[in-house]
Amino acid sequence: MHRRLQLKCALAAAGAFGAIKGCAIAGKSSAEDHDAAICRNQATMKVEKGLIKEIHTNWYPANDPIEDTSAMRIQLKQSSGSLFGVYDGHSGGGCSAFCRDELFDILEFKQRLSKDDGGDTRLLSPSSFVEADDAFLQMAYLDKRFR
């Protein structure tokens, strides 16, 4: 049975990461415990790409196992932008893992095909997401993992 945690934080930027102040987690006793639990999974990546100088990430495992995933692609193959994704694993980690591992490749591939045939050349075109959804459903059906 999952215990519901109530998390209320006010973050104040300090150096590479924010110092955590005013935190209250039900069931924890000290401010040090709060800071340790919340800060445990922080990471920083130096990027230096255009306006993006560094990326700060953090995650808090509210369930076990954690089913949420994220992905970032700083340098795209055909475009000058970057892609960032956070995927919530509501009903298990299968779909969020698929998005983490496959979505950016599908979006870029679909964009490249569209440029060749004169179609919608937007990286984030609706048809690209429909194709990604179809690919996930086909994989789930064939693997029989997500039934």
mmCIF file of N, CA and C in Angstrom:
data_model
loop_
_atom_site.group_PDB
_atom_site.id
_atom_site.type_symbol
_atom_site.label_atom_id
_atom_site.label_comp_id
_atom_site.label_asym_id
_atom_site.label_seq_id
_atom_site.Cartn_x
_atom_site.Cartn_y
_atom_site.Cartn_z
ATOM 1 N N MET A 1 0.844 -1.173 0.000
ATOM 2 C CA MET A 1 0.000 0.000 0.000
ATOM 3 C C MET A 1 0.892 1.240 0.000
ATOM 4 N N HIS A 2 0.609 2.167 -0.905
ATOM 5 C CA HIS A 2 1.422 3.381 -1.004
ATOM 6 C C HIS A 2 0.972 4.411 0.023
ATOM 7 N N ARG A 3 1.933 4.937 0.743
ATOM 8 C CA ARG A 3 1.621 6.000 1.687
ATOM 9 C C ARG A 3 1.704 7.333 0.963
ATOM 10 N N ARG A 4 0.711 8.113 1.110
ATOM 11 C CA ARG A 4 0.659 9.391 0.427
ATOM 12 C C ARG A 4 1.534 10.405 1.142
ATOM 13 N N LEU A 5 2.451 10.987 0.412
ATOM 14 C CA LEU A 5 3.325 12.012 0.970
ATOM 15 C C LEU A 5 2.839 13.378 0.533
ATOM 16 N N GLN A 6 2.803 14.273 1.474
ATOM 17 C CA GLN A 6 2.457 15.647 1.135
ATOM 18 C C GLN A 6 3.741 16.457 1.136
ATOM 19 N N LEU A 7 4.023 17.058 0.013
ATOM 20 C CA LEU A 7 5.282 17.757 -0.158
ATOM 21 C C LEU A 7 5.015 19.212 -0.498
ATOM 22 N N LYS A 8 5.535 20.083 0.312
ATOM 23 C CA LYS A 8 5.397 21.509 0.059
ATOM 24 C C LYS A 8 6.774 22.127 0.158
ATOM 25 N N CYS A 9 7.237 22.716 -0.925
ATOM 26 C CA CYS A 9 8.588 23.257 -0.924
ATOM 27 C C CYS A 9 8.627 24.651 -1.509
ATOM 28 N N ALA A 10 9.476 25.439 -0.947
ATOM 29 C CA ALA A 10 9.831 26.722 -1.534
ATOM 30 C C ALA A 10 11.319 26.635 -1.833
ATOM 31 N N LEU A 11 11.667 26.682 -3.123
ATOM 32 C CA LEU A 11 13.057 26.545 -3.521
ATOM 33 C C LEU A 11 13.672 27.923 -3.729
ATOM 34 N N ALA A 12 14.870 28.099 -3.233
ATOM 35 C CA ALA A 12 15.602 29.348 -3.449
ATOM 36 C C ALA A 12 16.910 29.004 -4.130
ATOM 37 N N ALA A 13 17.186 29.622 -5.262
ATOM 38 C CA ALA A 13 18.399 29.311 -6.008
ATOM 39 C C ALA A 13 19.628 29.708 -5.207
ATOM 40 N N ALA A 14 20.600 28.816 -5.167
ATOM 41 C CA ALA A 14 21.867 29.091 -4.478
ATOM 42 C C ALA A 14 22.949 28.282 -5.171
ATOM 43 N N GLY A 15 23.779 28.937 -5.949
ATOM 44 C CA GLY A 15 24.836 28.235 -6.669
ATOM 45 C C GLY A 15 24.251 27.370 -7.758
ATOM 46 N N ALA A 16 24.807 26.175 -7.945
ATOM 47 C CA ALA A 16 24.361 25.274 -9.004
ATOM 48 C C ALA A 16 22.957 24.749 -8.744
ATOM 49 N N PHE A 17 22.599 24.567 -7.467
ATOM 50 C CA PHE A 17 21.273 24.080 -7.117
ATOM 51 C C PHE A 17 20.640 25.001 -6.100
ATOM 52 N N GLY A 18 19.338 24.856 -5.978
ATOM 53 C CA GLY A 18 18.614 25.653 -5.005
ATOM 54 C C GLY A 18 18.769 25.079 -3.605
ATOM 55 N N ALA A 19 18.836 25.944 -2.635
ATOM 56 C CA ALA A 19 18.787 25.505 -1.243
ATOM 57 C C ALA A 19 17.319 25.331 -0.905
ATOM 58 N N ILE A 20 16.990 24.283 -0.227
ATOM 59 C CA ILE A 20 15.594 23.984 0.053
ATOM 60 C C ILE A 20 15.229 24.541 1.414
ATOM 61 N N LYS A 21 14.177 25.354 1.421
ATOM 62 C CA LYS A 21 13.727 25.983 2.660
ATOM 63 C C LYS A 21 12.225 25.825 2.781
ATOM 64 N N GLY A 22 11.749 25.768 3.990
ATOM 65 C CA GLY A 22 10.309 25.718 4.216
ATOM 66 C C GLY A 22 9.676 24.426 3.770
ATOM 67 N N CYS A 23 10.378 23.305 3.889
ATOM 68 C CA CYS A 23 9.874 22.017 3.429
ATOM 69 C C CYS A 23 9.104 21.303 4.522
ATOM 70 N N ALA A 24 8.037 20.636 4.136
ATOM 71 C CA ALA A 24 7.288 19.823 5.090
ATOM 72 C C ALA A 24 6.847 18.543 4.399
ATOM 73 N N ILE A 25 7.356 17.399 4.862
ATOM 74 C CA ILE A 25 6.939 16.107 4.346
ATOM 75 C C ILE A 25 6.304 15.355 5.498
ATOM 76 N N ALA A 26 5.084 14.875 5.294
ATOM 77 C CA ALA A 26 4.407 14.118 6.345
ATOM 78 C C ALA A 26 5.245 12.898 6.710
ATOM 79 N N GLY A 27 5.476 12.685 7.987
ATOM 80 C CA GLY A 27 6.210 11.523 8.443
ATOM 81 C C GLY A 27 7.691 11.745 8.645
ATOM 82 N N LYS A 28 8.234 12.890 8.299
ATOM 83 C CA LYS A 28 9.655 13.200 8.503
ATOM 84 C C LYS A 28 9.791 14.142 9.683
ATOM 85 N N SER A 29 10.943 14.070 10.341
ATOM 86 C CA SER A 29 11.052 14.824 11.584
ATOM 87 C C SER A 29 11.928 16.059 11.523
ATOM 88 N N SER A 30 12.954 16.080 10.678
ATOM 89 C CA SER A 30 13.859 17.222 10.732
ATOM 90 C C SER A 30 14.053 17.852 9.361
ATOM 91 N N ALA A 31 14.472 19.101 9.373
ATOM 92 C CA ALA A 31 14.734 19.808 8.121
ATOM 93 C C ALA A 31 15.858 19.129 7.350
ATOM 94 N N GLU A 32 16.837 18.570 8.045
ATOM 95 C CA GLU A 32 17.941 17.873 7.379
ATOM 96 C C GLU A 32 17.434 16.630 6.636
ATOM 97 N N ASP A 33 16.501 15.905 7.257
ATOM 98 C CA ASP A 33 15.909 14.744 6.589
ATOM 99 C C ASP A 33 15.173 15.164 5.321
ATOM 100 N N HIS A 34 14.463 16.280 5.397
ATOM 101 C CA HIS A 34 13.715 16.788 4.240
ATOM 102 C C HIS A 34 14.672 17.120 3.115
ATOM 103 N N ASP A 35 15.718 17.891 3.451
ATOM 104 C CA ASP A 35 16.681 18.294 2.436
ATOM 105 C C ASP A 35 17.347 17.084 1.797
ATOM 106 N N ALA A 36 17.731 16.116 2.610
ATOM 107 C CA ALA A 36 18.409 14.927 2.089
ATOM 108 C C ALA A 36 17.503 14.137 1.153
ATOM 109 N N ALA A 37 16.247 13.958 1.524
ATOM 110 C CA ALA A 37 15.311 13.189 0.697
ATOM 111 C C ALA A 37 15.060 13.871 -0.642
ATOM 112 N N ILE A 38 14.937 15.164 -0.631
ATOM 113 C CA ILE A 38 14.602 15.889 -1.848
ATOM 114 C C ILE A 38 15.825 16.134 -2.715
ATOM 115 N N CYS A 39 16.969 16.349 -2.116
ATOM 116 C CA CYS A 39 18.178 16.680 -2.871
ATOM 117 C C CYS A 39 18.947 15.455 -3.357
ATOM 118 N N ARG A 40 18.595 14.274 -2.913
ATOM 119 C CA ARG A 40 19.356 13.056 -3.189
ATOM 120 C C ARG A 40 19.603 12.818 -4.672
ATOM 121 N N ASN A 41 18.671 13.126 -5.514
ATOM 122 C CA ASN A 41 18.774 12.774 -6.941
ATOM 123 C C ASN A 41 19.007 13.966 -7.866
ATOM 124 N N GLN A 42 19.546 15.043 -7.337
ATOM 125 C CA GLN A 42 19.832 16.204 -8.170
ATOM 126 C C GLN A 42 21.039 15.938 -9.052
ATOM 127 N N ALA A 43 21.021 16.527 -10.236
ATOM 128 C CA ALA A 43 22.154 16.422 -11.156
ATOM 129 C C ALA A 43 22.235 17.698 -11.988
ATOM 130 N N THR A 44 23.439 18.042 -12.397
ATOM 131 C CA THR A 44 23.668 19.187 -13.266
ATOM 132 C C THR A 44 24.494 18.746 -14.460
ATOM 133 N N MET A 45 24.113 19.252 -15.641
ATOM 134 C CA MET A 45 24.878 18.962 -16.848
ATOM 135 C C MET A 45 25.204 20.278 -17.534
ATOM 136 N N LYS A 46 26.479 20.536 -17.783
ATOM 137 C CA LYS A 46 26.903 21.721 -18.534
ATOM 138 C C LYS A 46 26.629 21.466 -20.008
ATOM 139 N N VAL A 47 26.023 22.461 -20.688
ATOM 140 C CA VAL A 47 25.620 22.272 -22.067
ATOM 141 C C VAL A 47 26.291 23.281 -22.990
ATOM 142 N N GLU A 48 26.151 24.569 -22.682
ATOM 143 C CA GLU A 48 26.706 25.643 -23.516
ATOM 144 C C GLU A 48 26.205 25.549 -24.957
ATOM 145 N N LYS A 49 24.879 25.516 -25.128
ATOM 146 C CA LYS A 49 24.279 25.515 -26.458
ATOM 147 C C LYS A 49 23.320 26.682 -26.570
ATOM 148 N N GLY A 50 23.724 27.715 -27.261
ATOM 149 C CA GLY A 50 22.880 28.895 -27.401
ATOM 150 C C GLY A 50 22.581 29.514 -26.050
ATOM 151 N N LEU A 51 21.313 29.711 -25.764
ATOM 152 C CA LEU A 51 20.911 30.305 -24.489
ATOM 153 C C LEU A 51 20.966 29.316 -23.335
ATOM 154 N N ILE A 52 21.046 28.037 -23.623
ATOM 155 C CA ILE A 52 21.085 27.009 -22.570
ATOM 156 C C ILE A 52 22.534 26.807 -22.137
ATOM 157 N N LYS A 53 22.812 27.102 -20.891
ATOM 158 C CA LYS A 53 24.172 26.963 -20.368
ATOM 159 C C LYS A 53 24.344 25.690 -19.559
ATOM 160 N N GLU A 54 23.331 25.331 -18.797
ATOM 161 C CA GLU A 54 23.369 24.087 -18.037
ATOM 162 C C GLU A 54 21.954 23.623 -17.763
ATOM 163 N N ILE A 55 21.834 22.340 -17.474
ATOM 164 C CA ILE A 55 20.532 21.740 -17.214
ATOM 165 C C ILE A 55 20.569 21.123 -15.830
ATOM 166 N N HIS A 56 19.549 21.426 -15.038
ATOM 167 C CA HIS A 56 19.428 20.884 -13.684
ATOM 168 C C HIS A 56 18.237 19.921 -13.655
ATOM 169 N N THR A 57 18.458 18.744 -13.131
ATOM 170 C CA THR A 57 17.376 17.778 -13.026
ATOM 171 C C THR A 57 17.274 17.259 -11.602
ATOM 172 N N ASN A 58 16.101 16.760 -11.285
ATOM 173 C CA ASN A 58 15.866 16.148 -9.990
ATOM 174 C C ASN A 58 14.632 15.266 -10.107
ATOM 175 N N TRP A 59 14.555 14.225 -9.330
ATOM 176 C CA TRP A 59 13.363 13.399 -9.256
ATOM 177 C C TRP A 59 13.222 12.880 -7.847
ATOM 178 N N TYR A 60 11.980 12.699 -7.471
ATOM 179 C CA TYR A 60 11.663 12.214 -6.132
ATOM 180 C C TYR A 60 10.835 10.953 -6.275
ATOM 181 N N PRO A 61 11.346 9.799 -5.840
ATOM 182 C CA PRO A 61 10.628 8.541 -6.018
ATOM 183 C C PRO A 61 9.458 8.404 -5.043
ATOM 184 N N ALA A 62 8.278 8.816 -5.472
ATOM 185 C CA ALA A 62 7.095 8.757 -4.609
ATOM 186 C C ALA A 62 6.485 7.357 -4.576
ATOM 187 N N ASN A 63 6.865 6.502 -5.539
ATOM 188 C CA ASN A 63 6.393 5.113 -5.523
ATOM 189 C C ASN A 63 7.566 4.190 -5.841
ATOM 190 N N ASP A 64 7.407 2.915 -5.546
ATOM 191 C CA ASP A 64 8.484 1.961 -5.744
ATOM 192 C C ASP A 64 7.937 0.753 -6.490
ATOM 193 N N PRO A 65 8.379 0.476 -7.696
ATOM 194 C CA PRO A 65 9.454 1.175 -8.382
ATOM 195 C C PRO A 65 8.953 2.464 -9.029
ATOM 196 N N ILE A 66 9.865 3.403 -9.251
ATOM 197 C CA ILE A 66 9.489 4.646 -9.920
ATOM 198 C C ILE A 66 9.247 4.325 -11.398
ATOM 199 N N GLU A 67 8.142 4.793 -11.912
ATOM 200 C CA GLU A 67 7.745 4.475 -13.284
ATOM 201 C C GLU A 67 7.862 5.671 -14.215
ATOM 202 N N ASP A 68 8.252 6.807 -13.684
ATOM 203 C CA ASP A 68 8.403 8.012 -14.484
ATOM 204 C C ASP A 68 9.794 8.013 -15.116
ATOM 205 N N THR A 69 9.892 8.592 -16.302
ATOM 206 C CA THR A 69 11.176 8.699 -16.980
ATOM 207 C C THR A 69 11.314 10.089 -17.587
ATOM 208 N N SER A 70 12.482 10.383 -18.057
ATOM 209 C CA SER A 70 12.721 11.645 -18.755
ATOM 210 C C SER A 70 13.795 11.427 -19.804
ATOM 211 N N ALA A 71 13.862 12.340 -20.740
ATOM 212 C CA ALA A 71 14.879 12.264 -21.791
ATOM 213 C C ALA A 71 15.199 13.675 -22.253
ATOM 214 N N MET A 72 16.406 13.851 -22.741
ATOM 215 C CA MET A 72 16.767 15.119 -23.378
ATOM 216 C C MET A 72 17.707 14.848 -24.533
ATOM 217 N N ARG A 73 17.492 15.581 -25.588
ATOM 218 C CA ARG A 73 18.370 15.523 -26.756
ATOM 219 C C ARG A 73 18.778 16.959 -27.049
ATOM 220 N N ILE A 74 19.996 17.263 -26.694
ATOM 221 C CA ILE A 74 20.497 18.627 -26.825
ATOM 222 C C ILE A 74 20.768 18.977 -28.282
ATOM 223 N N GLN A 75 21.337 18.056 -29.033
ATOM 224 C CA GLN A 75 21.674 18.299 -30.435
ATOM 225 C C GLN A 75 20.807 17.427 -31.326
ATOM 226 N N LEU A 76 19.962 18.051 -32.128
ATOM 227 C CA LEU A 76 19.114 17.318 -33.060
ATOM 228 C C LEU A 76 19.862 17.081 -34.368
ATOM 229 N N LYS A 77 19.442 16.079 -35.101
ATOM 230 C CA LYS A 77 20.121 15.728 -36.351
ATOM 231 C C LYS A 77 19.814 16.705 -37.479
ATOM 232 N N GLN A 78 18.569 17.167 -37.574
ATOM 233 C CA GLN A 78 18.138 17.989 -38.701
ATOM 234 C C GLN A 78 17.743 19.410 -38.326
ATOM 235 N N SER A 79 17.541 19.686 -37.049
ATOM 236 C CA SER A 79 17.030 20.988 -36.612
ATOM 237 C C SER A 79 18.011 21.635 -35.637
ATOM 238 N N SER A 80 17.804 22.908 -35.398
ATOM 239 C CA SER A 80 18.710 23.632 -34.510
ATOM 240 C C SER A 80 18.261 23.629 -33.051
ATOM 241 N N GLY A 81 17.096 23.103 -32.753
ATOM 242 C CA GLY A 81 16.565 23.125 -31.393
ATOM 243 C C GLY A 81 17.043 21.963 -30.547
ATOM 244 N N SER A 82 16.404 21.792 -29.414
ATOM 245 C CA SER A 82 16.644 20.686 -28.491
ATOM 246 C C SER A 82 15.289 20.108 -28.097
ATOM 247 N N LEU A 83 15.294 18.874 -27.617
ATOM 248 C CA LEU A 83 14.071 18.237 -27.139
ATOM 249 C C LEU A 83 14.249 17.802 -25.695
ATOM 250 N N PHE A 84 13.222 18.043 -24.893
ATOM 251 C CA PHE A 84 13.194 17.623 -23.501
ATOM 252 C C PHE A 84 11.850 16.964 -23.241
ATOM 253 N N GLY A 85 11.846 15.853 -22.531
ATOM 254 C CA GLY A 85 10.594 15.168 -22.246
ATOM 255 C C GLY A 85 10.569 14.617 -20.837
ATOM 256 N N VAL A 86 9.426 14.725 -20.201
ATOM 257 C CA VAL A 86 9.166 14.105 -18.899
ATOM 258 C C VAL A 86 7.927 13.247 -19.088
ATOM 259 N N TYR A 87 8.048 11.948 -18.788
ATOM 260 C CA TYR A 87 6.987 11.001 -19.078
ATOM 261 C C TYR A 87 6.507 10.362 -17.782
ATOM 262 N N ASP A 88 5.226 10.478 -17.527
ATOM 263 C CA ASP A 88 4.630 9.988 -16.289
ATOM 264 C C ASP A 88 4.162 8.553 -16.491
ATOM 265 N N GLY A 89 4.589 7.664 -15.622
ATOM 266 C CA GLY A 89 4.219 6.257 -15.735
ATOM 267 C C GLY A 89 2.996 5.921 -14.911
ATOM 268 N N HIS A 90 1.855 6.560 -15.219
ATOM 269 C CA HIS A 90 0.622 6.348 -14.443
ATOM 270 C C HIS A 90 0.305 4.877 -14.188
ATOM 271 N N SER A 91 0.301 4.101 -15.246
ATOM 272 C CA SER A 91 -0.168 2.719 -15.143
ATOM 273 C C SER A 91 0.952 1.718 -15.340
ATOM 274 N N GLY A 92 2.156 2.108 -15.024
ATOM 275 C CA GLY A 92 3.309 1.248 -15.221
ATOM 276 C C GLY A 92 4.357 1.970 -16.026
ATOM 277 N N GLY A 93 5.533 1.413 -16.061
ATOM 278 C CA GLY A 93 6.651 2.085 -16.700
ATOM 279 C C GLY A 93 6.819 1.814 -18.179
ATOM 280 N N GLY A 94 6.004 0.943 -18.768
ATOM 281 C CA GLY A 94 6.191 0.564 -20.163
ATOM 282 C C GLY A 94 6.106 1.713 -21.145
ATOM 283 N N CYS A 95 5.059 2.496 -21.061
ATOM 284 C CA CYS A 95 4.874 3.597 -22.010
ATOM 285 C C CYS A 95 5.901 4.698 -21.767
ATOM 286 N N SER A 96 6.163 5.037 -20.503
ATOM 287 C CA SER A 96 7.135 6.094 -20.238
ATOM 288 C C SER A 96 8.533 5.658 -20.686
ATOM 289 N N ALA A 97 8.875 4.380 -20.537
ATOM 290 C CA ALA A 97 10.169 3.884 -21.015
ATOM 291 C C ALA A 97 10.236 3.929 -22.543
ATOM 292 N N PHE A 98 9.133 3.584 -23.207
ATOM 293 C CA PHE A 98 9.085 3.664 -24.665
ATOM 294 C C PHE A 98 9.319 5.102 -25.121
ATOM 295 N N CYS A 99 8.647 6.047 -24.493
ATOM 296 C CA CYS A 99 8.828 7.456 -24.860
ATOM 297 C C CYS A 99 10.277 7.893 -24.640
ATOM 298 N N ARG A 100 10.841 7.510 -23.501
ATOM 299 C CA ARG A 100 12.237 7.863 -23.200
ATOM 300 C C ARG A 100 13.182 7.307 -24.266
ATOM 301 N N ASP A 101 12.950 6.071 -24.688
ATOM 302 C CA ASP A 101 13.881 5.397 -25.589
ATOM 303 C C ASP A 101 13.620 5.647 -27.071
ATOM 304 N N GLU A 102 12.374 5.922 -27.451
ATOM 305 C CA GLU A 102 12.010 5.928 -28.874
ATOM 306 C C GLU A 102 11.425 7.235 -29.418
ATOM 307 N N LEU A 103 10.761 8.027 -28.582
ATOM 308 C CA LEU A 103 9.968 9.152 -29.096
ATOM 309 C C LEU A 103 10.795 10.146 -29.906
ATOM 310 N N PHE A 104 11.940 10.567 -29.403
ATOM 311 C CA PHE A 104 12.732 11.570 -30.124
ATOM 312 C C PHE A 104 13.190 11.043 -31.481
ATOM 313 N N ASP A 105 13.568 9.755 -31.557
ATOM 314 C CA ASP A 105 13.967 9.169 -32.835
ATOM 315 C C ASP A 105 12.802 9.164 -33.814
ATOM 316 N N ILE A 106 11.611 8.822 -33.343
ATOM 317 C CA ILE A 106 10.427 8.819 -34.203
ATOM 318 C C ILE A 106 10.134 10.229 -34.706
ATOM 319 N N LEU A 107 10.197 11.217 -33.824
ATOM 320 C CA LEU A 107 9.922 12.603 -34.230
ATOM 321 C C LEU A 107 10.909 13.078 -35.293
ATOM 322 N N GLU A 108 12.192 12.803 -35.080
ATOM 323 C CA GLU A 108 13.196 13.242 -36.050
ATOM 324 C C GLU A 108 13.090 12.473 -37.368
ATOM 325 N N PHE A 109 12.819 11.178 -37.302
ATOM 326 C CA PHE A 109 12.670 10.375 -38.512
ATOM 327 C C PHE A 109 11.478 10.855 -39.331
ATOM 328 N N LYS A 110 10.368 11.077 -38.663
ATOM 329 C CA LYS A 110 9.152 11.543 -39.353
ATOM 330 C C LYS A 110 9.386 12.910 -39.991
ATOM 331 N N GLN A 111 10.119 13.787 -39.301
ATOM 332 C CA GLN A 111 10.422 15.105 -39.869
ATOM 333 C C GLN A 111 11.283 14.956 -41.131
ATOM 334 N N ARG A 112 12.280 14.084 -41.088
ATOM 335 C CA ARG A 112 13.161 13.869 -42.237
ATOM 336 C C ARG A 112 12.371 13.315 -43.426
ATOM 337 N N LEU A 113 11.467 12.354 -43.179
ATOM 338 C CA LEU A 113 10.629 11.820 -44.256
ATOM 339 C C LEU A 113 9.726 12.898 -44.849
ATOM 340 N N SER A 114 9.171 13.751 -43.984
ATOM 341 C CA SER A 114 8.264 14.810 -44.449
ATOM 342 C C SER A 114 8.996 15.811 -45.328
ATOM 343 N N LYS A 115 10.246 16.113 -44.990
ATOM 344 C CA LYS A 115 11.028 17.029 -45.831
ATOM 345 C C LYS A 115 11.243 16.436 -47.209
ATOM 346 N N ASP A 116 11.465 15.117 -47.274
ATOM 347 C CA ASP A 116 11.710 14.452 -48.553
ATOM 348 C C ASP A 116 10.467 14.399 -49.433
ATOM 349 N N ASP A 117 9.278 14.248 -48.821
ATOM 350 C CA ASP A 117 8.063 14.107 -49.636
ATOM 351 C C ASP A 117 7.170 15.353 -49.629
ATOM 352 N N GLY A 118 7.670 16.461 -49.097
ATOM 353 C CA GLY A 118 6.922 17.720 -49.134
ATOM 354 C C GLY A 118 5.786 17.803 -48.143
ATOM 355 N N GLY A 119 5.781 16.970 -47.107
ATOM 356 C CA GLY A 119 4.720 16.975 -46.100
ATOM 357 C C GLY A 119 4.981 17.984 -44.990
ATOM 358 N N ASP A 120 4.344 17.771 -43.862
ATOM 359 C CA ASP A 120 4.464 18.632 -42.688
ATOM 360 C C ASP A 120 5.868 18.480 -42.111
ATOM 361 N N THR A 121 6.660 19.537 -42.183
ATOM 362 C CA THR A 121 8.066 19.454 -41.761
ATOM 363 C C THR A 121 8.284 19.902 -40.321
ATOM 364 N N ARG A 122 7.212 20.165 -39.574
ATOM 365 C CA ARG A 122 7.389 20.538 -38.167
ATOM 366 C C ARG A 122 7.893 19.338 -37.382
ATOM 367 N N LEU A 123 8.859 19.566 -36.509
ATOM 368 C CA LEU A 123 9.398 18.479 -35.694
ATOM 369 C C LEU A 123 8.325 17.881 -34.803
ATOM 370 N N LEU A 124 7.447 18.722 -34.268
ATOM 371 C CA LEU A 124 6.413 18.267 -33.339
ATOM 372 C C LEU A 124 5.042 18.249 -34.004
ATOM 373 N N SER A 125 4.973 17.688 -35.198
ATOM 374 C CA SER A 125 3.691 17.628 -35.907
ATOM 375 C C SER A 125 2.780 16.584 -35.260
ATOM 376 N N PRO A 126 1.484 16.837 -35.264
ATOM 377 C CA PRO A 126 0.541 15.868 -34.679
ATOM 378 C C PRO A 126 0.666 14.473 -35.275
ATOM 379 N N SER A 127 0.933 14.379 -36.569
ATOM 380 C CA SER A 127 1.035 13.054 -37.196
ATOM 381 C C SER A 127 2.226 12.266 -36.641
ATOM 382 N N SER A 128 3.271 12.946 -36.198
ATOM 383 C CA SER A 128 4.424 12.260 -35.604
ATOM 384 C C SER A 128 4.039 11.598 -34.289
ATOM 385 N N PHE A 129 3.213 12.272 -33.506
ATOM 386 C CA PHE A 129 2.779 11.699 -32.232
ATOM 387 C C PHE A 129 1.807 10.538 -32.447
ATOM 388 N N VAL A 130 0.977 10.635 -33.478
ATOM 389 C CA VAL A 130 0.087 9.518 -33.815
ATOM 390 C C VAL A 130 0.926 8.312 -34.221
ATOM 391 N N GLU A 131 1.971 8.534 -35.009
ATOM 392 C CA GLU A 131 2.848 7.437 -35.421
ATOM 393 C C GLU A 131 3.566 6.827 -34.219
ATOM 394 N N ALA A 132 4.010 7.661 -33.286
ATOM 395 C CA ALA A 132 4.661 7.150 -32.069
ATOM 396 C C ALA A 132 3.685 6.318 -31.251
ATOM 397 N N ASP A 133 2.453 6.790 -31.137
ATOM 398 C CA ASP A 133 1.432 6.044 -30.406
ATOM 399 C C ASP A 133 1.171 4.696 -31.067
ATOM 400 N N ASP A 134 1.052 4.680 -32.392
ATOM 401 C CA ASP A 134 0.855 3.430 -33.123
ATOM 402 C C ASP A 134 2.029 2.477 -32.906
ATOM 403 N N ALA A 135 3.253 3.020 -32.914
ATOM 404 C CA ALA A 135 4.441 2.184 -32.709
ATOM 405 C C ALA A 135 4.434 1.565 -31.312
ATOM 406 N N PHE A 136 4.048 2.347 -30.312
ATOM 407 C CA PHE A 136 3.985 1.796 -28.954
ATOM 408 C C PHE A 136 2.924 0.702 -28.860
ATOM 409 N N LEU A 137 1.744 0.955 -29.413
ATOM 410 C CA LEU A 137 0.675 -0.036 -29.340
ATOM 411 C C LEU A 137 1.050 -1.325 -30.069
ATOM 412 N N GLN A 138 1.724 -1.191 -31.204
ATOM 413 C CA GLN A 138 2.158 -2.378 -31.930
ATOM 414 C C GLN A 138 3.196 -3.152 -31.119
ATOM 415 N N MET A 139 4.155 -2.441 -30.531
ATOM 416 C CA MET A 139 5.163 -3.096 -29.705
ATOM 417 C C MET A 139 4.519 -3.784 -28.506
ATOM 418 N N ALA A 140 3.589 -3.100 -27.865
ATOM 419 C CA ALA A 140 2.915 -3.669 -26.697
ATOM 420 C C ALA A 140 2.130 -4.917 -27.084
ATOM 421 N N TYR A 141 1.484 -4.887 -28.239
ATOM 422 C CA TYR A 141 0.716 -6.048 -28.693
ATOM 423 C C TYR A 141 1.641 -7.216 -29.025
ATOM 424 N N LEU A 142 2.716 -6.938 -29.751
ATOM 425 C CA LEU A 142 3.622 -8.009 -30.153
ATOM 426 C C LEU A 142 4.385 -8.602 -28.976
ATOM 427 N N ASP A 143 4.811 -7.749 -28.061
ATOM 428 C CA ASP A 143 5.573 -8.217 -26.897
ATOM 429 C C ASP A 143 4.689 -8.823 -25.831
ATOM 430 N N LYS A 144 3.414 -8.474 -25.857
ATOM 431 C CA LYS A 144 2.462 -8.934 -24.848
ATOM 432 C C LYS A 144 2.906 -8.567 -23.430
ATOM 433 N N ARG A 145 3.700 -7.523 -23.328
ATOM 434 C CA ARG A 145 4.201 -7.101 -22.017
ATOM 435 C C ARG A 145 3.248 -6.163 -21.299
ATOM 436 N N PHE A 146 2.471 -5.410 -22.035
ATOM 437 C CA PHE A 146 1.722 -4.328 -21.441
ATOM 438 C C PHE A 146 0.223 -4.591 -21.464
ATOM 439 N N ARG A 147 -0.186 -5.809 -21.362
ATOM 440 C CA ARG A 147 -1.621 -6.150 -21.355
ATOM 441 C C ARG A 147 -2.142 -6.193 -19.958
#
